[in-house]
Backbone as CSV, one residue per row, in Angstrom:
resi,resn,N_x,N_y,N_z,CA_x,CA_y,CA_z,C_x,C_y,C_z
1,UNK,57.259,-94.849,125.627,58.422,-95.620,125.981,58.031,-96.979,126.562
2,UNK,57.050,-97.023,127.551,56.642,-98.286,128.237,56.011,-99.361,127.135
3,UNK,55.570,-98.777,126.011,54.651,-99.760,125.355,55.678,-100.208,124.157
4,UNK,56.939,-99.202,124.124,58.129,-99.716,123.180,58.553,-101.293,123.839
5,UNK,59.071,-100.540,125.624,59.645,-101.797,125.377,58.354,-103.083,126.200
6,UNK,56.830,-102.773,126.065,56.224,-103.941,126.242,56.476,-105.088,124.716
7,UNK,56.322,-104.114,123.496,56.538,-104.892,122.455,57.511,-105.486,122.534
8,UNK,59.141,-104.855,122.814,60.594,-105.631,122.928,59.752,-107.154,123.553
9,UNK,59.540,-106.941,124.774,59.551,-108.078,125.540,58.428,-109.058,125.011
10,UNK,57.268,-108.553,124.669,56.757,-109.617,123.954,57.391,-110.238,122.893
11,UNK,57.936,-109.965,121.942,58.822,-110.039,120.766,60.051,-111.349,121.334
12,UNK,60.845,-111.069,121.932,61.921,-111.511,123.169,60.914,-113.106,123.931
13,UNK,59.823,-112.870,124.360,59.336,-114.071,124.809,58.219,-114.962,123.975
14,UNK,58.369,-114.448,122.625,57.806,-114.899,121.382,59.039,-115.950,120.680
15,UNK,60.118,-115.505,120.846,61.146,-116.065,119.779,61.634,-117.640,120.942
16,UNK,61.839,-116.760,122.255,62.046,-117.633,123.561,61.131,-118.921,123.779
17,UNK,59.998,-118.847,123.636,58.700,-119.729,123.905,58.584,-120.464,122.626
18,UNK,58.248,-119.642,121.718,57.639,-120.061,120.059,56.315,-119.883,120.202
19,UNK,56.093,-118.846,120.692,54.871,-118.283,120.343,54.505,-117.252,118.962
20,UNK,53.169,-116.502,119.574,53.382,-115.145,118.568,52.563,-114.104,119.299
21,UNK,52.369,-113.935,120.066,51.810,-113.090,120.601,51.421,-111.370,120.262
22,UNK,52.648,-111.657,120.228,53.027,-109.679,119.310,52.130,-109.499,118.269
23,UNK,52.104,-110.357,117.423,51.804,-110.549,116.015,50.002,-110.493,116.399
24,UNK,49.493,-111.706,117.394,48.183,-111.322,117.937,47.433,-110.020,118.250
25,UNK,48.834,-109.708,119.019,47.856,-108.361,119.689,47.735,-107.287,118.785
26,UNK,49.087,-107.288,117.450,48.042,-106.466,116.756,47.379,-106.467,116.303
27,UNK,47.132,-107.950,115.670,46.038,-107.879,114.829,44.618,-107.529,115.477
28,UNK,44.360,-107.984,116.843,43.645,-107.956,117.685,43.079,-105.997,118.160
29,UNK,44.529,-105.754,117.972,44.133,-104.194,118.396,43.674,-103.303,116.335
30,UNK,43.900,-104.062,115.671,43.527,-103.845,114.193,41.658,-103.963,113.983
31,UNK,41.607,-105.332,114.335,40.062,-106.200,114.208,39.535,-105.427,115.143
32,UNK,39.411,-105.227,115.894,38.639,-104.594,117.909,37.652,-103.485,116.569
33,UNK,38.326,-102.872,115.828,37.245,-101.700,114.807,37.132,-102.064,113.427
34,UNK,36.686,-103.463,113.419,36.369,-103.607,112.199,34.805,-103.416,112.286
35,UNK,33.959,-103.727,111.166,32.837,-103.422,111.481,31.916,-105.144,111.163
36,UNK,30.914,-104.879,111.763,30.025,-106.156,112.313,30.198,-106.601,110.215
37,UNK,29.843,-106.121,109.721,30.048,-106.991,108.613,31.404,-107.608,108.225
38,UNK,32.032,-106.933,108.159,33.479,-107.215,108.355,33.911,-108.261,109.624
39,UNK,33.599,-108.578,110.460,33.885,-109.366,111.378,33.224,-110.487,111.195
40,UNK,31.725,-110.536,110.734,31.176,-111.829,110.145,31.644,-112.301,109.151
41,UNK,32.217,-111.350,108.086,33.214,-112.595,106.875,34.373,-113.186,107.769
42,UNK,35.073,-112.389,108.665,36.187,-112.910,109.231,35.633,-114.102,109.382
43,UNK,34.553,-114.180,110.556,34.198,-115.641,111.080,33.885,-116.601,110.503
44,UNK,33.160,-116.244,109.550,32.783,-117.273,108.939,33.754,-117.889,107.763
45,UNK,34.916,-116.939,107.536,35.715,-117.733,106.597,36.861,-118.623,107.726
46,UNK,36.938,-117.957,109.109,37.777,-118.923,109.867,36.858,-119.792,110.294
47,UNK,35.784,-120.150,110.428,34.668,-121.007,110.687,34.826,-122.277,109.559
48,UNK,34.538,-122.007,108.426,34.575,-122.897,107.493,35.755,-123.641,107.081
49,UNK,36.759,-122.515,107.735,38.535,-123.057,107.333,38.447,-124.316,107.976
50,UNK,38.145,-123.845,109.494,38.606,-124.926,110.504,37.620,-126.318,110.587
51,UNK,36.352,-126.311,109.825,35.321,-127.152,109.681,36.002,-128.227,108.403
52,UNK,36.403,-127.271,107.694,36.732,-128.492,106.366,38.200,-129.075,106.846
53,UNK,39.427,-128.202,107.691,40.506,-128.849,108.230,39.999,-130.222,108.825
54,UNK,39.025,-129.859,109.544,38.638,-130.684,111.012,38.347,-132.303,110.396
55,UNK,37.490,-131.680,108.805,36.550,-133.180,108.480,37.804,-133.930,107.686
56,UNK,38.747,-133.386,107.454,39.927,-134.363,106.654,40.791,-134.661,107.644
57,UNK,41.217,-134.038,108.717,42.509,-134.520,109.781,42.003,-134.967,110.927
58,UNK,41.124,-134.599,111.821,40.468,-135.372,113.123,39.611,-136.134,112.881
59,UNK,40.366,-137.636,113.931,39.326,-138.790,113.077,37.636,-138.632,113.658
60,UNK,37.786,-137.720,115.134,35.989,-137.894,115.005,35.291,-137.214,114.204
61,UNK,35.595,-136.253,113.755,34.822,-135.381,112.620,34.971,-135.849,111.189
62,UNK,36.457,-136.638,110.968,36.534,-137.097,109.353,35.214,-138.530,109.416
63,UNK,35.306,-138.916,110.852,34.111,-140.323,110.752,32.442,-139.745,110.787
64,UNK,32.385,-138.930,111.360,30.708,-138.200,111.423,30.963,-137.837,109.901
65,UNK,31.729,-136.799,109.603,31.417,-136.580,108.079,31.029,-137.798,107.007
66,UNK,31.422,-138.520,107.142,31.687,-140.125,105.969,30.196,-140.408,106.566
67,UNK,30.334,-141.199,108.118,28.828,-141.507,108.288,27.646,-140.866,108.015
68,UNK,27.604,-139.492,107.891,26.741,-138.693,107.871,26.155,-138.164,106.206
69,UNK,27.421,-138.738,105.270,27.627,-137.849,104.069,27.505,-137.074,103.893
70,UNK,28.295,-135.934,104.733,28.592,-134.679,105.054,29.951,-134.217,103.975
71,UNK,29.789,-133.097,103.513,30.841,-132.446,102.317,31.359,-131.053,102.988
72,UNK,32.680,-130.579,102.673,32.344,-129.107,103.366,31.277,-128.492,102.511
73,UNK,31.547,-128.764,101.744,30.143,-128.073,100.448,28.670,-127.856,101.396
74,UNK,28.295,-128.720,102.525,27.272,-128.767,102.775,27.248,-127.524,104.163
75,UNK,28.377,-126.729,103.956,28.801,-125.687,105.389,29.111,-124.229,104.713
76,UNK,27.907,-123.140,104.393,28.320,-122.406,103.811,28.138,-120.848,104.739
77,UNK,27.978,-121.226,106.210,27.656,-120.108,106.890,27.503,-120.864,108.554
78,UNK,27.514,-119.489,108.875,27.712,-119.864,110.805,26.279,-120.384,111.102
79,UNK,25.077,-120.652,110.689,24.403,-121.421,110.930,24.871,-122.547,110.601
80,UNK,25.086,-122.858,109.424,25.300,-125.017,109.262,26.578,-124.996,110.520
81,UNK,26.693,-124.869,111.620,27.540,-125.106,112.657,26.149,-125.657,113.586
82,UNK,24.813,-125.893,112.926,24.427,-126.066,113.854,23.935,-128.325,113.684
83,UNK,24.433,-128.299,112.381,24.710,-129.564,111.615,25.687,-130.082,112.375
84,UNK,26.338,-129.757,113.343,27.608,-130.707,114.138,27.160,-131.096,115.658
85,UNK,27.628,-132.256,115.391,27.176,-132.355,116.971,27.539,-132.063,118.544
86,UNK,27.058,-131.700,119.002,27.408,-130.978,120.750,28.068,-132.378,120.963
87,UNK,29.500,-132.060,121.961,29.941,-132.912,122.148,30.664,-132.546,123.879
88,UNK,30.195,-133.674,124.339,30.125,-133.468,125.900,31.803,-133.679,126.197
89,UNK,32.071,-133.551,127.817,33.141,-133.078,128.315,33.410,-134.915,128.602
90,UNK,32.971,-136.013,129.066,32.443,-137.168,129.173,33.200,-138.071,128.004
91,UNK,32.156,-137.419,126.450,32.592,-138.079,125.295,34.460,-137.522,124.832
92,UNK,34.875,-136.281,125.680,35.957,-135.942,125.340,37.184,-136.874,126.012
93,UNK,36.314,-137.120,127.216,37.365,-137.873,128.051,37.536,-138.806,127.793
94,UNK,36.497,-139.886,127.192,36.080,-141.058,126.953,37.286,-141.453,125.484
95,UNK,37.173,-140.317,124.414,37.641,-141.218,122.974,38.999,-140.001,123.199
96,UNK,39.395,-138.925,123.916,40.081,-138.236,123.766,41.170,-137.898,122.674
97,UNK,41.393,-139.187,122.332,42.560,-139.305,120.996,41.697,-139.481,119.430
98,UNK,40.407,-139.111,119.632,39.719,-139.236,118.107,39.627,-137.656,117.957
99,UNK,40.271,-136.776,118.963,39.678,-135.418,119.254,40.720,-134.328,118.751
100,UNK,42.038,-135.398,118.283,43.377,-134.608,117.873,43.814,-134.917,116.564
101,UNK,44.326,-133.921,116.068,44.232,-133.847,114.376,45.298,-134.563,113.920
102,UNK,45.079,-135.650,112.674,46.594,-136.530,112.731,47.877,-135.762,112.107
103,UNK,47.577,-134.447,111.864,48.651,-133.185,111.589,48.957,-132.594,112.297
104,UNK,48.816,-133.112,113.587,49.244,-132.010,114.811,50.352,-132.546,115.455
105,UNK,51.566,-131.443,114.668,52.735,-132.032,115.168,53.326,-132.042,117.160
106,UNK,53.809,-133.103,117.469,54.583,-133.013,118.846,54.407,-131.949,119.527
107,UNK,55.551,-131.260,118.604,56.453,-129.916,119.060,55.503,-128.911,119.416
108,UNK,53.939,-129.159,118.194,53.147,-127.352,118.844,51.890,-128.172,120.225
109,UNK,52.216,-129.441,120.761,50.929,-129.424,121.368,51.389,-128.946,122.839
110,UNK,50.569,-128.257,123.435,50.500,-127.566,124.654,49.383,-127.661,125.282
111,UNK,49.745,-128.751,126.825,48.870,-129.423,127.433,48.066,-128.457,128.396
112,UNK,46.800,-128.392,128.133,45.585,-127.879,129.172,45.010,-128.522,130.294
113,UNK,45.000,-127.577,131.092,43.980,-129.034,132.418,42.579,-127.935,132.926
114,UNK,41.979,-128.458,132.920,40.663,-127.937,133.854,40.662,-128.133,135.069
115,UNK,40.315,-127.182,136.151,40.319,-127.781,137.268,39.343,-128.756,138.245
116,UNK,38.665,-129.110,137.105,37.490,-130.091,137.725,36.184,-129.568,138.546
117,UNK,36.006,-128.497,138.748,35.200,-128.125,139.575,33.641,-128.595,139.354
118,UNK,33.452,-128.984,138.299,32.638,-129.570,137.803,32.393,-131.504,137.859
119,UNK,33.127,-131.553,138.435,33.079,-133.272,138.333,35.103,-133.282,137.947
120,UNK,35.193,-134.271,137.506,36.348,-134.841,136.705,37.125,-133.928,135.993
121,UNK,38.683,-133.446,136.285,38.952,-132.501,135.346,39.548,-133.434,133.825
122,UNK,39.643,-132.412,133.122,39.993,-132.578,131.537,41.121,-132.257,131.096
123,UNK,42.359,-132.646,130.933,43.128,-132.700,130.056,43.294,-132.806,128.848
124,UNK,43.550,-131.732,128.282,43.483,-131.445,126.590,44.298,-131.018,125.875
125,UNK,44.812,-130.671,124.518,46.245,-130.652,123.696,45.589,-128.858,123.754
126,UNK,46.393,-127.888,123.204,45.906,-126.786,122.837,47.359,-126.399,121.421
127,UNK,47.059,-125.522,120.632,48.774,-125.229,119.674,48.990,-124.010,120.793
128,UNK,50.664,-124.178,120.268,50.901,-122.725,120.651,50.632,-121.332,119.717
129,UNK,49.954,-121.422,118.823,49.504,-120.256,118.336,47.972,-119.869,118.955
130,UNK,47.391,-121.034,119.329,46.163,-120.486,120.131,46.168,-120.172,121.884
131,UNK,47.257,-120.422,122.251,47.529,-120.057,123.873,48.268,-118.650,123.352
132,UNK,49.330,-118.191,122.144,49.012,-116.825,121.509,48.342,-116.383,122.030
133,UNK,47.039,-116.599,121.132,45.746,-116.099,121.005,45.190,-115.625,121.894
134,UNK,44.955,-116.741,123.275,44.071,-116.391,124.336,45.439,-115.447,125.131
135,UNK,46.608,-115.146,125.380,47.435,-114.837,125.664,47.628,-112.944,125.368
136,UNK,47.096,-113.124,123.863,46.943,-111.821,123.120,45.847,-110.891,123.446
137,UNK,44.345,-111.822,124.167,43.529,-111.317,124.415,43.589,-110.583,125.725
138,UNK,43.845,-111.548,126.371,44.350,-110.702,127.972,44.776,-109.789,128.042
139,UNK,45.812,-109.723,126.978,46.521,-108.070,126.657,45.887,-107.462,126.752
140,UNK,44.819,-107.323,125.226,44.363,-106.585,124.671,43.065,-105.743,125.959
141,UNK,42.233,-106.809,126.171,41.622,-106.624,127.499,41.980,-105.610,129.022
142,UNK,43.457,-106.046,129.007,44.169,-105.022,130.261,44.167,-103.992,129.684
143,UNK,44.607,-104.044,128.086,44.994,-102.412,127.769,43.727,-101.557,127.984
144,UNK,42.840,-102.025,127.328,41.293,-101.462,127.239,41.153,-100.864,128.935
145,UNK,40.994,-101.560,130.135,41.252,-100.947,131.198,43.062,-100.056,132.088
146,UNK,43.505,-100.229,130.668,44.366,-99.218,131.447,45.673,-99.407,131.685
147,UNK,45.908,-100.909,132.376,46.858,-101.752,132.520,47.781,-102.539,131.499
């Protein structure tokens, strides 16, 4: 009964928000037993998705790609992730708007802050399908202990 109506209410503050949460956690409670091979195609086909999105819509990655003559062609596994460059918290703050995709509408950006504990905090866009995400995990996480 309790986990009926946890779904209601996730469902209810999915439609309310514009999230998806529901939709996360199952998939999340689906994947949790997939198996290590099975979880490396996952990654690496959402790896490569978001690498070839990245090099056509965000201008710092569409400009490293061009400068670099970089293709997705040249990204065929979770190693060539090691072909990109580390990019500091500094250089984020610094060009911040080369860091957001020119398809990223208004309506899904959802603002992040760091709390600085480190120096300077960071303000950053996030979608609402990936605050979902991290949203879905927490779930999933409490359930595993119980809660």
């Amino acid at each position: 009964m309790v986990k009926m109506y946890g779904k209601l209410l996730l469902k209810s503050s999915d439609l309310l928000f514009g999230f998806s949460v529901h939709k996360q956690v199952d998939f999340l409670n689906t994947s949790q037993w997939w198996s290590r091979s099975e979880l490396r195609r996952y990654q690496t086909k959402k790896v490569l998705k978001l690498i070839s999105y990245a090099s056509k819509s965000v201008p710092f990655y569409r400009n490293f790609f061009k400068k670099n003559k970089f293709t997705i062609k040249d990204f065929k596994n979770l190693k060539d992730l090691e072909k990109l460059p580390i990019v500091t918290k500094k250089e984020l703050i610094r060009n911040s708007k080369n860091f957001i995709s020119d398809d990223f509408p208004e309506s899904e950006k959802v603002i992040i802050n760091t709390g600085g504990t480190t120096g300077k905090p960071l303000s950053s866009y996030t979608s609402k399908y990936a605050r979902s995400l991290l949203r879905s995990s927490n779930i999933r996480g409490k359930s595993w202990a119980g809660i």
